[in-house]
């Protein structure tokens, strides 16, 4: 089945544009979106064949007290990221789009970290980030899976491509 995955943004919600910016001042404005016929090979978005992938909307990043929150809070505030992401998810559900959540988590001892000696995954191991079963690994309250959403489990790296399973919430 051919489909489309939308990652985080639908132009109608103006996701990731600074809150007070006039339309068209940054990011993608409505005059820069195209229908399939004008998109040189693009495809119409068919909600039943479309998914919205929400990656790591977890307290570790998104919430005061999360170990990584200070590193991203200014950007989140400047763009209204959480509020706009919640709006995108709700609009997607209303349109019949499949909403998929891809959290990351690790065992407390890091034994399931596939590369705890390199890069970002080394930091996850050293700082005990996204520890399974803790508040830090839980979804932000505004981004918690809704009935019918799918949740990826077994994500241990930067993309959900090697995750093991997923289930409906």
Coordinates of N, CA, C and O in Angstrom, one line a residue:
X1 N 0.8 -1.2 0.0 CA 0.0 0.0 0.0 C 0.9 1.2 0.0 O 1.7 1.4 0.9
X2 N 0.7 2.1 -1.0 CA 1.5 3.3 -1.0 C 0.8 4.3 -0.1 O -0.4 4.4 -0.1
X3 N 1.6 5.1 0.6 CA 1.1 6.1 1.5 C 2.0 7.2 1.7 O 3.1 7.3 1.0
X4 N 1.7 8.1 2.6 CA 2.5 9.3 2.9 C 2.6 9.3 4.4 O 1.7 9.1 5.1
X5 N 3.9 9.7 4.8 CA 4.1 10.0 6.2 C 4.4 11.4 6.4 O 5.2 12.0 5.7
X6 N 3.6 12.1 7.2 CA 3.8 13.5 7.5 C 4.5 13.5 8.9 O 4.1 13.0 9.8
X7 N 5.7 14.2 8.9 CA 6.4 14.3 10.1 C 6.2 15.7 10.7 O 6.8 16.6 10.3
X8 N 5.4 15.7 11.8 CA 5.2 16.9 12.6 C 4.5 18.1 12.1 O 4.1 18.9 12.9
X9 N 4.4 18.3 10.8 CA 3.8 19.6 10.4 C 2.8 19.5 9.3 O 3.0 18.7 8.3
X10 N 1.7 20.2 9.4 CA 0.7 20.4 8.4 C 0.7 21.9 8.2 O 0.5 22.6 9.1
X11 N 0.7 22.4 6.9 CA 0.8 23.8 6.7 C -0.3 24.6 7.3 O -0.2 25.7 7.6
X12 N -1.5 23.9 7.4 CA -2.7 24.7 7.9 C -2.5 25.1 9.4 O -3.2 25.9 9.8
X13 N -1.6 24.4 10.1 CA -1.4 24.7 11.5 C -0.3 25.7 11.7 O -0.1 26.2 12.8
X14 N 0.5 25.9 10.6 CA 1.7 26.8 10.7 C 2.7 26.3 11.8 O 3.2 27.1 12.5
X15 N 2.9 25.0 11.9 CA 3.8 24.5 12.9 C 5.2 25.0 12.6 O 5.6 25.2 11.5
X16 N 5.9 25.3 13.7 CA 7.3 25.6 13.7 C 7.6 27.0 13.1 O 8.7 27.3 12.8
X17 N 6.6 27.8 13.0 CA 6.8 29.2 12.6 C 6.7 30.0 13.9 O 5.9 29.8 14.8
X18 N 7.6 31.0 14.2 CA 7.5 31.7 15.5 C 6.1 32.3 15.7 O 5.5 32.7 14.7
X19 N 5.7 32.2 16.9 CA 4.3 32.6 17.2 C 3.8 33.9 16.6 O 2.7 34.0 16.2
X20 N 4.6 34.9 16.7 CA 4.1 36.2 16.2 C 4.6 36.6 14.8 O 4.4 37.7 14.4
X21 N 5.2 35.6 14.1 CA 5.6 35.9 12.8 C 4.5 36.0 11.8 O 3.6 35.2 11.8
X22 N 4.5 37.0 10.9 CA 3.5 37.0 9.9 C 3.6 35.8 8.9 O 4.7 35.4 8.7
X23 N 2.5 35.4 8.4 CA 2.5 34.2 7.5 C 3.4 34.5 6.3 O 3.4 35.6 5.8
X24 N 4.3 33.6 6.1 CA 5.2 33.8 4.9 C 6.6 34.3 5.3 O 7.5 34.3 4.5
X25 N 6.7 34.7 6.6 CA 8.0 35.3 7.0 C 9.1 34.3 7.2 O 10.2 34.6 7.1
X26 N 8.7 33.1 7.6 CA 9.7 32.0 7.8 C 8.9 30.7 7.6 O 7.7 30.6 7.5
X27 N 9.7 29.6 7.5 CA 9.2 28.3 7.3 C 8.4 28.2 6.0 O 8.8 28.9 5.0
X28 N 7.3 27.5 5.9 CA 6.6 27.2 4.7 C 5.3 28.0 4.7 O 4.5 27.7 5.6
X29 N 5.0 28.9 3.9 CA 3.8 29.6 3.8 C 2.8 28.9 2.9 O 3.2 28.1 2.0
X30 N 1.6 29.3 3.0 CA 0.5 28.6 2.2 C 0.8 28.9 0.7 O 0.4 28.0 -0.1
X31 N 1.4 29.9 0.3 CA 1.7 30.2 -1.1 C 2.8 29.3 -1.6 O 3.2 29.4 -2.8
X32 N 3.4 28.5 -0.8 CA 4.5 27.6 -1.2 C 4.1 26.2 -1.1 O 5.0 25.3 -1.0
X33 N 2.9 25.9 -1.0 CA 2.4 24.5 -1.0 C 1.8 24.2 -2.3 O 1.3 25.1 -3.0
X34 N 1.9 23.0 -2.7 CA 1.4 22.6 -4.1 C 0.5 21.4 -4.0 O 0.7 20.5 -3.2
X35 N -0.4 21.4 -4.9 CA -1.2 20.2 -5.1 C -0.4 19.1 -5.9 O 0.7 19.5 -6.4
X36 N -0.9 17.9 -6.0 CA -0.1 16.9 -6.6 C 0.2 17.2 -8.1 O 1.3 17.0 -8.5
X37 N -0.7 17.8 -8.8 CA -0.5 18.1 -10.2 C 0.6 19.1 -10.4 O 1.4 19.0 -11.4
X38 N 0.8 20.1 -9.5 CA 1.8 21.1 -9.6 C 3.1 20.7 -9.0 O 4.1 21.3 -9.1
X39 N 3.1 19.6 -8.3 CA 4.3 19.2 -7.5 C 5.3 18.3 -8.2 O 6.2 17.7 -7.6
X40 N 5.1 18.2 -9.5 CA 6.1 17.4 -10.4 C 6.3 16.0 -9.8 O 7.3 15.6 -9.4
X41 N 5.2 15.3 -9.8 CA 5.3 13.9 -9.4 C 4.7 13.7 -8.0 O 4.8 12.6 -7.5
X42 N 4.3 14.7 -7.4 CA 3.7 14.6 -6.0 C 2.5 13.7 -6.0 O 2.0 13.3 -7.1
X43 N 2.0 13.4 -4.8 CA 0.8 12.6 -4.7 C -0.2 13.3 -3.8 O 0.2 14.1 -2.9
X44 N -1.5 13.2 -4.1 CA -2.5 13.7 -3.3 C -2.4 13.1 -1.9 O -2.1 11.9 -1.8
X45 N -2.7 13.8 -0.9 CA -2.7 13.2 0.5 C -4.0 12.6 0.7 O -5.1 13.3 0.7
X46 N -4.0 11.3 0.9 CA -5.3 10.5 1.1 C -5.2 10.1 2.6 O -4.3 9.3 3.0
X47 N -6.0 10.7 3.5 CA -5.9 10.5 4.9 C -5.8 9.0 5.3 O -5.0 8.7 6.2
X48 N -6.6 8.1 4.7 CA -6.5 6.7 5.1 C -5.2 6.0 4.7 O -4.9 5.0 5.2
X49 N -4.4 6.7 3.9 CA -3.1 6.2 3.5 C -2.0 7.1 4.0 O -0.8 7.0 3.5
X50 N -2.3 7.9 5.0 CA -1.3 8.9 5.5 C -1.1 8.6 7.0 O -2.0 8.3 7.7
X51 N 0.2 8.9 7.4 CA 0.5 8.7 8.9 C 1.2 10.0 9.3 O 2.0 10.6 8.5
X52 N 1.0 10.4 10.5 CA 1.7 11.5 11.2 C 2.6 10.8 12.2 O 2.2 10.1 13.1
X53 N 3.9 11.0 12.1 CA 4.9 10.3 13.0 C 5.4 11.4 14.0 O 6.0 12.4 13.6
X54 N 5.2 11.1 15.2 CA 5.6 12.0 16.3 C 6.7 11.3 17.1 O 6.5 10.3 17.8
X55 N 7.9 11.9 17.0 CA 9.1 11.3 17.5 C 9.5 11.9 18.8 O 9.8 13.1 18.9
X56 N 9.6 11.1 19.9 CA 10.2 11.5 21.2 C 9.5 12.7 21.9 O 10.3 13.5 22.4
X57 N 8.2 12.8 21.9 CA 7.6 13.8 22.6 C 7.5 13.4 24.1 O 6.4 13.2 24.6
X58 N 8.6 13.3 24.7 CA 8.7 12.7 26.1 C 9.2 13.8 27.1 O 9.8 14.7 26.7
X59 N 8.9 13.5 28.3 CA 9.2 14.5 29.4 C 10.7 14.8 29.4 O 11.1 16.0 29.8
X60 N 11.6 13.9 29.1 CA 13.0 14.1 29.1 C 13.4 15.4 28.3 O 14.2 16.2 28.7
X61 N 12.7 15.6 27.2 CA 12.9 16.8 26.3 C 11.9 17.9 26.7 O 12.2 19.1 26.8
X62 N 10.6 17.6 26.8 CA 9.5 18.5 26.6 C 9.1 19.2 27.9 O 8.3 20.2 27.9
X63 N 9.5 18.7 29.1 CA 9.0 19.2 30.3 C 10.0 19.6 31.3 O 11.1 19.0 31.4
X64 N 9.7 20.7 32.0 CA 10.6 21.2 33.1 C 11.0 20.1 34.0 O 10.1 19.4 34.4
X65 N 12.2 19.9 34.3 CA 12.7 18.7 35.1 C 13.3 17.6 34.3 O 14.0 16.8 34.8
X66 N 13.0 17.6 33.0 CA 13.6 16.6 32.1 C 15.1 17.0 31.9 O 15.4 18.2 31.9
X67 N 15.9 16.0 31.8 CA 17.4 16.3 31.7 C 17.8 17.0 30.5 O 18.8 17.7 30.5
X68 N 17.0 17.0 29.4 CA 17.4 17.7 28.2 C 16.5 18.9 27.9 O 16.7 19.6 26.9
X69 N 15.6 19.2 28.8 CA 14.7 20.3 28.6 C 15.3 21.6 28.4 O 15.0 22.4 27.6
X70 N 16.3 21.9 29.3 CA 17.0 23.2 29.2 C 17.6 23.5 27.8 O 17.7 24.6 27.3
X71 N 18.1 22.4 27.1 CA 18.7 22.5 25.8 C 17.7 22.9 24.7 O 18.1 23.4 23.7
X72 N 16.4 22.6 24.9 CA 15.4 22.8 23.9 C 14.3 23.8 24.2 O 13.5 24.2 23.4
X73 N 14.2 24.2 25.5 CA 13.1 25.0 25.9 C 12.9 26.3 25.2 O 11.8 26.7 24.9
X74 N 14.0 27.0 24.9 CA 13.9 28.3 24.2 C 13.3 28.1 22.8 O 12.4 28.9 22.4
X75 N 13.8 27.1 22.1 CA 13.3 26.8 20.8 C 11.8 26.4 20.8 O 11.0 26.8 20.0
X76 N 11.5 25.6 21.8 CA 10.1 25.1 21.9 C 9.2 26.3 22.2 O 8.1 26.4 21.6
X77 N 9.6 27.2 23.1 CA 8.8 28.4 23.4 C 8.7 29.3 22.2 O 7.6 29.8 21.9
X78 N 9.8 29.5 21.5 CA 9.8 30.5 20.3 C 8.8 30.0 19.2 O 8.3 30.8 18.5
X79 N 8.7 28.7 19.1 CA 7.9 28.2 18.0 C 6.5 27.7 18.4 O 5.7 27.4 17.6
X80 N 6.2 27.7 19.7 CA 5.0 27.1 20.2 C 4.9 25.6 19.9 O 3.8 25.1 19.6
X81 N 6.0 24.9 19.9 CA 6.1 23.6 19.4 C 5.1 22.6 20.0 O 4.4 21.9 19.2
X82 N 5.0 22.6 21.3 CA 4.1 21.6 21.9 C 2.6 21.9 21.5 O 1.9 21.0 21.1
X83 N 2.2 23.2 21.7 CA 0.8 23.5 21.3 C 0.5 23.2 19.9 O -0.5 22.6 19.6
X84 N 1.4 23.6 19.0 CA 1.2 23.3 17.6 C 1.2 21.9 17.2 O 0.5 21.4 16.4
X85 N 2.1 21.1 17.8 CA 2.2 19.7 17.6 C 0.9 19.0 18.0 O 0.4 18.1 17.3
X86 N 0.4 19.4 19.2 CA -0.9 18.8 19.7 C -2.0 19.2 18.7 O -2.9 18.3 18.4
X87 N -2.0 20.4 18.1 CA -3.0 20.8 17.2 C -2.9 19.9 15.9 O -3.9 19.5 15.3
X88 N -1.7 19.7 15.4 CA -1.5 18.9 14.2 C -2.0 17.5 14.5 O -2.7 16.9 13.6
X89 N -1.7 16.9 15.6 CA -2.1 15.6 15.9 C -3.6 15.5 15.9 O -4.2 14.6 15.4
X90 N -4.3 16.5 16.6 CA -5.7 16.5 16.6 C -6.4 16.6 15.3 O -7.3 15.9 14.9
X91 N -5.9 17.5 14.5 CA -6.4 17.7 13.1 C -6.2 16.5 12.3 O -7.0 16.1 11.5
X92 N -5.0 15.8 12.4 CA -4.7 14.6 11.7 C -5.8 13.5 12.1 O -6.3 12.8 11.2
X93 N -6.0 13.3 13.4 CA -7.0 12.3 13.8 C -8.4 12.6 13.2 O -9.1 11.7 12.7
X94 N -8.8 13.9 13.3 CA -10.1 14.3 12.8 C -10.2 14.0 11.3 O -11.3 13.7 10.8
X95 N -9.1 14.1 10.6 CA -9.1 13.8 9.1 C -9.0 12.4 8.8 O -9.1 12.0 7.6
X96 N -8.8 11.5 9.8 CA -8.6 10.1 9.5 C -7.2 9.6 9.2 O -7.0 8.5 8.7
X97 N -6.2 10.5 9.6 CA -4.8 10.1 9.4 C -4.4 9.2 10.6 O -4.8 9.4 11.7
X98 N -3.6 8.2 10.3 CA -3.0 7.4 11.4 C -1.9 8.2 12.1 O -1.1 8.8 11.5
X99 N -2.0 8.3 13.5 CA -1.1 9.0 14.3 C -0.2 7.9 15.0 O -0.7 7.0 15.6
X100 N 1.1 8.0 14.8 CA 2.1 7.1 15.3 C 3.0 7.8 16.2 O 3.6 8.9 15.9
X101 N 3.2 7.3 17.4 CA 4.2 7.9 18.4 C 5.4 7.0 18.4 O 5.3 5.7 18.5
X102 N 6.6 7.6 18.4 CA 7.8 6.8 18.5 C 8.7 7.3 19.6 O 9.6 8.1 19.5
X103 N 8.4 6.8 20.8 CA 9.2 7.1 22.0 C 10.5 6.3 22.0 O 10.6 5.3 21.3
X104 N 11.5 6.8 22.7 CA 12.8 6.1 22.9 C 12.9 5.8 24.4 O 12.5 6.6 25.2
X105 N 13.4 4.6 24.7 CA 13.7 4.3 26.1 C 14.8 3.3 26.2 O 15.0 2.5 25.3
X106 N 15.4 3.3 27.4 CA 16.5 2.4 27.7 C 16.4 1.8 29.1 O 15.9 2.4 30.0
X107 N 16.9 0.6 29.2 CA 17.0 0.0 30.6 C 17.9 0.8 31.4 O 18.8 1.5 31.0
X108 N 17.6 0.8 32.7 CA 18.4 1.7 33.7 C 19.9 1.4 33.5 O 20.7 2.3 33.6
X109 N 20.3 0.1 33.3 CA 21.7 -0.2 33.2 C 22.3 0.0 31.8 O 23.5 -0.2 31.5
X110 N 21.4 0.5 30.9 CA 21.9 0.7 29.5 C 22.2 -0.5 28.7 O 22.7 -0.4 27.6
X111 N 21.8 -1.7 29.2 CA 22.1 -2.9 28.5 C 21.5 -3.1 27.1 O 22.0 -3.8 26.3
X112 N 20.4 -2.3 26.9 CA 19.7 -2.4 25.6 C 20.1 -1.2 24.6 O 19.5 -1.1 23.5
X113 N 21.0 -0.4 25.0 CA 21.5 0.7 24.2 C 22.5 0.1 23.1 O 23.5 -0.5 23.5
X114 N 22.1 0.2 21.9 CA 22.9 -0.5 20.8 C 24.3 0.1 20.5 O 25.1 -0.5 19.9
X115 N 24.6 1.3 21.0 CA 25.9 1.9 20.8 C 26.2 2.9 21.9 O 26.4 4.1 21.6
X116 N 26.3 2.4 23.1 CA 26.5 3.3 24.2 C 27.9 4.0 24.3 O 28.2 4.7 25.2
X117 N 28.7 3.7 23.3 CA 30.1 4.3 23.3 C 30.2 5.4 22.3 O 31.3 5.9 22.1
X118 N 29.2 5.7 21.5 CA 29.3 6.7 20.4 C 28.2 7.7 20.4 O 27.0 7.3 20.5
X119 N 28.6 8.9 20.2 CA 27.6 10.0 19.9 C 26.5 10.2 20.9 O 26.7 10.1 22.1
X120 N 25.3 10.5 20.3 CA 24.1 10.7 21.2 C 23.8 9.6 22.1 O 23.4 9.7 23.2
X121 N 24.0 8.4 21.5 CA 23.6 7.2 22.4 C 24.6 7.0 23.5 O 24.2 6.5 24.6
X122 N 25.8 7.5 23.4 CA 26.8 7.5 24.5 C 26.3 8.4 25.6 O 26.4 8.1 26.8
X123 N 25.8 9.6 25.2 CA 25.2 10.5 26.2 C 24.0 9.9 26.9 O 23.8 10.1 28.1
X124 N 23.1 9.2 26.1 CA 22.0 8.6 26.7 C 22.4 7.6 27.8 O 21.8 7.5 28.9
X125 N 23.5 6.8 27.5 CA 24.0 5.8 28.5 C 24.6 6.5 29.7 O 24.3 6.2 30.9
X126 N 25.5 7.5 29.5 CA 26.2 8.2 30.5 C 25.3 8.9 31.5 O 25.5 8.9 32.7
X127 N 24.3 9.6 30.9 CA 23.4 10.4 31.7 C 22.1 9.7 32.1 O 21.2 10.3 32.7
X128 N 22.0 8.4 31.8 CA 20.8 7.6 32.1 C 19.5 8.4 31.6 O 18.5 8.6 32.3
X129 N 19.5 8.7 30.3 CA 18.4 9.4 29.7 C 17.3 8.5 29.2 O 17.6 7.3 28.8
X130 N 16.1 8.9 29.2 CA 15.0 8.1 28.7 C 14.9 6.7 29.4 O 14.7 5.7 28.7
X131 N 15.1 6.7 30.7 CA 15.1 5.4 31.4 C 13.7 4.8 31.4 O 12.7 5.5 31.9
X132 N 13.5 3.6 30.9 CA 12.2 3.0 30.8 C 11.5 2.9 32.2 O 12.2 2.7 33.2
X133 N 10.2 3.2 32.2 CA 9.4 3.1 33.4 C 9.5 4.3 34.3 O 9.0 4.3 35.4
X134 N 10.2 5.4 33.9 CA 10.3 6.6 34.7 C 9.5 7.7 34.0 O 9.2 7.7 32.9
X135 N 9.3 8.8 34.8 CA 8.6 10.0 34.4 C 9.3 10.5 33.1 O 8.7 11.0 32.2
X136 N 10.6 10.5 33.1 CA 11.4 11.1 32.0 C 11.1 10.4 30.7 O 11.1 11.1 29.7
X137 N 10.8 9.2 30.7 CA 10.5 8.4 29.4 C 9.0 8.5 29.1 O 8.6 8.1 27.9
X138 N 8.2 9.0 30.0 CA 6.7 9.1 29.7 C 6.5 10.2 28.6 O 7.3 11.2 28.5
X139 N 5.3 10.1 27.9 CA 4.9 11.1 27.0 C 4.6 12.4 27.7 O 4.0 12.4 28.8
X140 N 4.8 13.6 27.1 CA 4.3 14.8 27.6 C 2.8 14.7 27.7 O 2.2 14.1 26.7
X141 N 2.2 15.3 28.7 CA 0.8 15.1 28.8 C -0.1 15.6 27.6 O -1.1 15.0 27.3
X142 N 0.4 16.6 26.9 CA -0.4 17.1 25.8 C -0.1 16.2 24.5 O -0.9 16.4 23.5
X143 N 0.8 15.4 24.6 CA 1.2 14.5 23.4 C 1.0 13.0 23.7 O 1.5 12.2 22.9
X144 N 0.3 12.7 24.7 CA 0.0 11.3 25.1 C -0.8 10.7 23.9 O -1.7 11.4 23.4
X145 N -0.6 9.4 23.6 CA -1.4 8.8 22.6 C -2.9 8.8 22.9 O -3.3 8.6 24.1
X146 N -3.7 9.0 21.9 CA -5.1 9.0 22.0 C -5.6 7.6 21.6 O -4.9 6.9 20.9
X147 N -6.9 7.3 21.9 CA -7.5 6.1 21.4 C -7.3 6.0 19.9 O -7.5 6.9 19.2
X148 N -6.8 4.8 19.5 CA -6.6 4.6 18.0 C -5.2 4.9 17.5 O -4.9 4.5 16.4
X149 N -4.5 5.7 18.3 CA -3.1 6.0 17.9 C -2.2 4.7 18.0 O -2.6 3.8 18.7
X150 N -1.2 4.7 17.2 CA -0.2 3.6 17.3 C 1.0 4.0 18.0 O 1.4 5.2 17.9
X151 N 1.6 3.1 18.8 CA 2.9 3.4 19.5 C 3.9 2.4 19.2 O 3.7 1.2 19.3
X152 N 5.1 2.9 18.7 CA 6.2 2.1 18.4 C 6.9 1.7 19.7 O 7.0 2.5 20.6
X153 N 7.3 0.4 19.8 CA 8.1 0.0 21.0 C 9.4 -0.6 20.5 O 9.5 -1.1 19.4
X154 N 10.4 -0.5 21.3 CA 11.7 -1.0 21.0 C 12.6 -0.1 20.3 O 13.6 -0.4 19.8
X155 N 12.2 1.2 20.2 CA 13.1 2.2 19.5 C 14.3 2.5 20.4 O 14.1 2.9 21.6
X156 N 15.5 2.3 19.9 CA 16.7 2.4 20.7 C 17.7 3.3 20.0 O 18.9 3.4 20.4
X157 N 17.3 4.0 18.9 CA 18.2 4.8 18.2 C 17.6 6.1 17.8 O 16.5 6.5 18.3
X158 N 18.1 6.8 16.8 CA 17.7 8.1 16.4 C 16.4 8.0 15.5 O 15.8 9.0 15.3
X159 N 16.1 6.9 14.9 CA 15.0 6.7 14.0 C 14.2 5.5 14.5 O 14.8 4.6 15.1
X160 N 12.9 5.4 14.2 CA 12.2 4.2 14.6 C 12.3 3.1 13.6 O 11.7 2.1 13.7
X161 N 13.2 3.2 12.7 CA 13.3 2.1 11.6 C 13.7 0.8 12.1 O 13.4 -0.2 11.5
X162 N 14.4 0.7 13.2 CA 14.8 -0.6 13.8 C 13.9 -1.0 15.0 O 14.3 -2.0 15.7
X163 N 12.9 -0.3 15.2 CA 12.0 -0.7 16.3 C 11.4 -2.0 16.1 O 11.2 -2.5 14.9
X164 N 11.0 -2.7 17.2 CA 10.6 -4.1 17.0 C 9.1 -4.2 16.8 O 8.7 -5.0 16.0
X165 N 8.3 -3.5 17.5 CA 6.8 -3.7 17.4 C 6.1 -2.3 17.5 O 6.7 -1.3 17.9
X166 N 4.8 -2.4 17.2 CA 4.0 -1.2 17.5 C 2.6 -1.7 17.8 O 2.2 -2.8 17.5
X167 N 1.9 -0.9 18.5 CA 0.5 -1.4 19.0 C -0.4 -0.2 19.0 O 0.1 1.0 18.9
X168 N -1.7 -0.4 19.0 CA -2.7 0.7 19.1 C -2.8 1.0 20.5 O -2.7 0.2 21.4
X169 N -3.0 2.3 20.8 CA -3.2 2.7 22.2 C -4.7 2.6 22.6 O -5.5 2.5 21.7

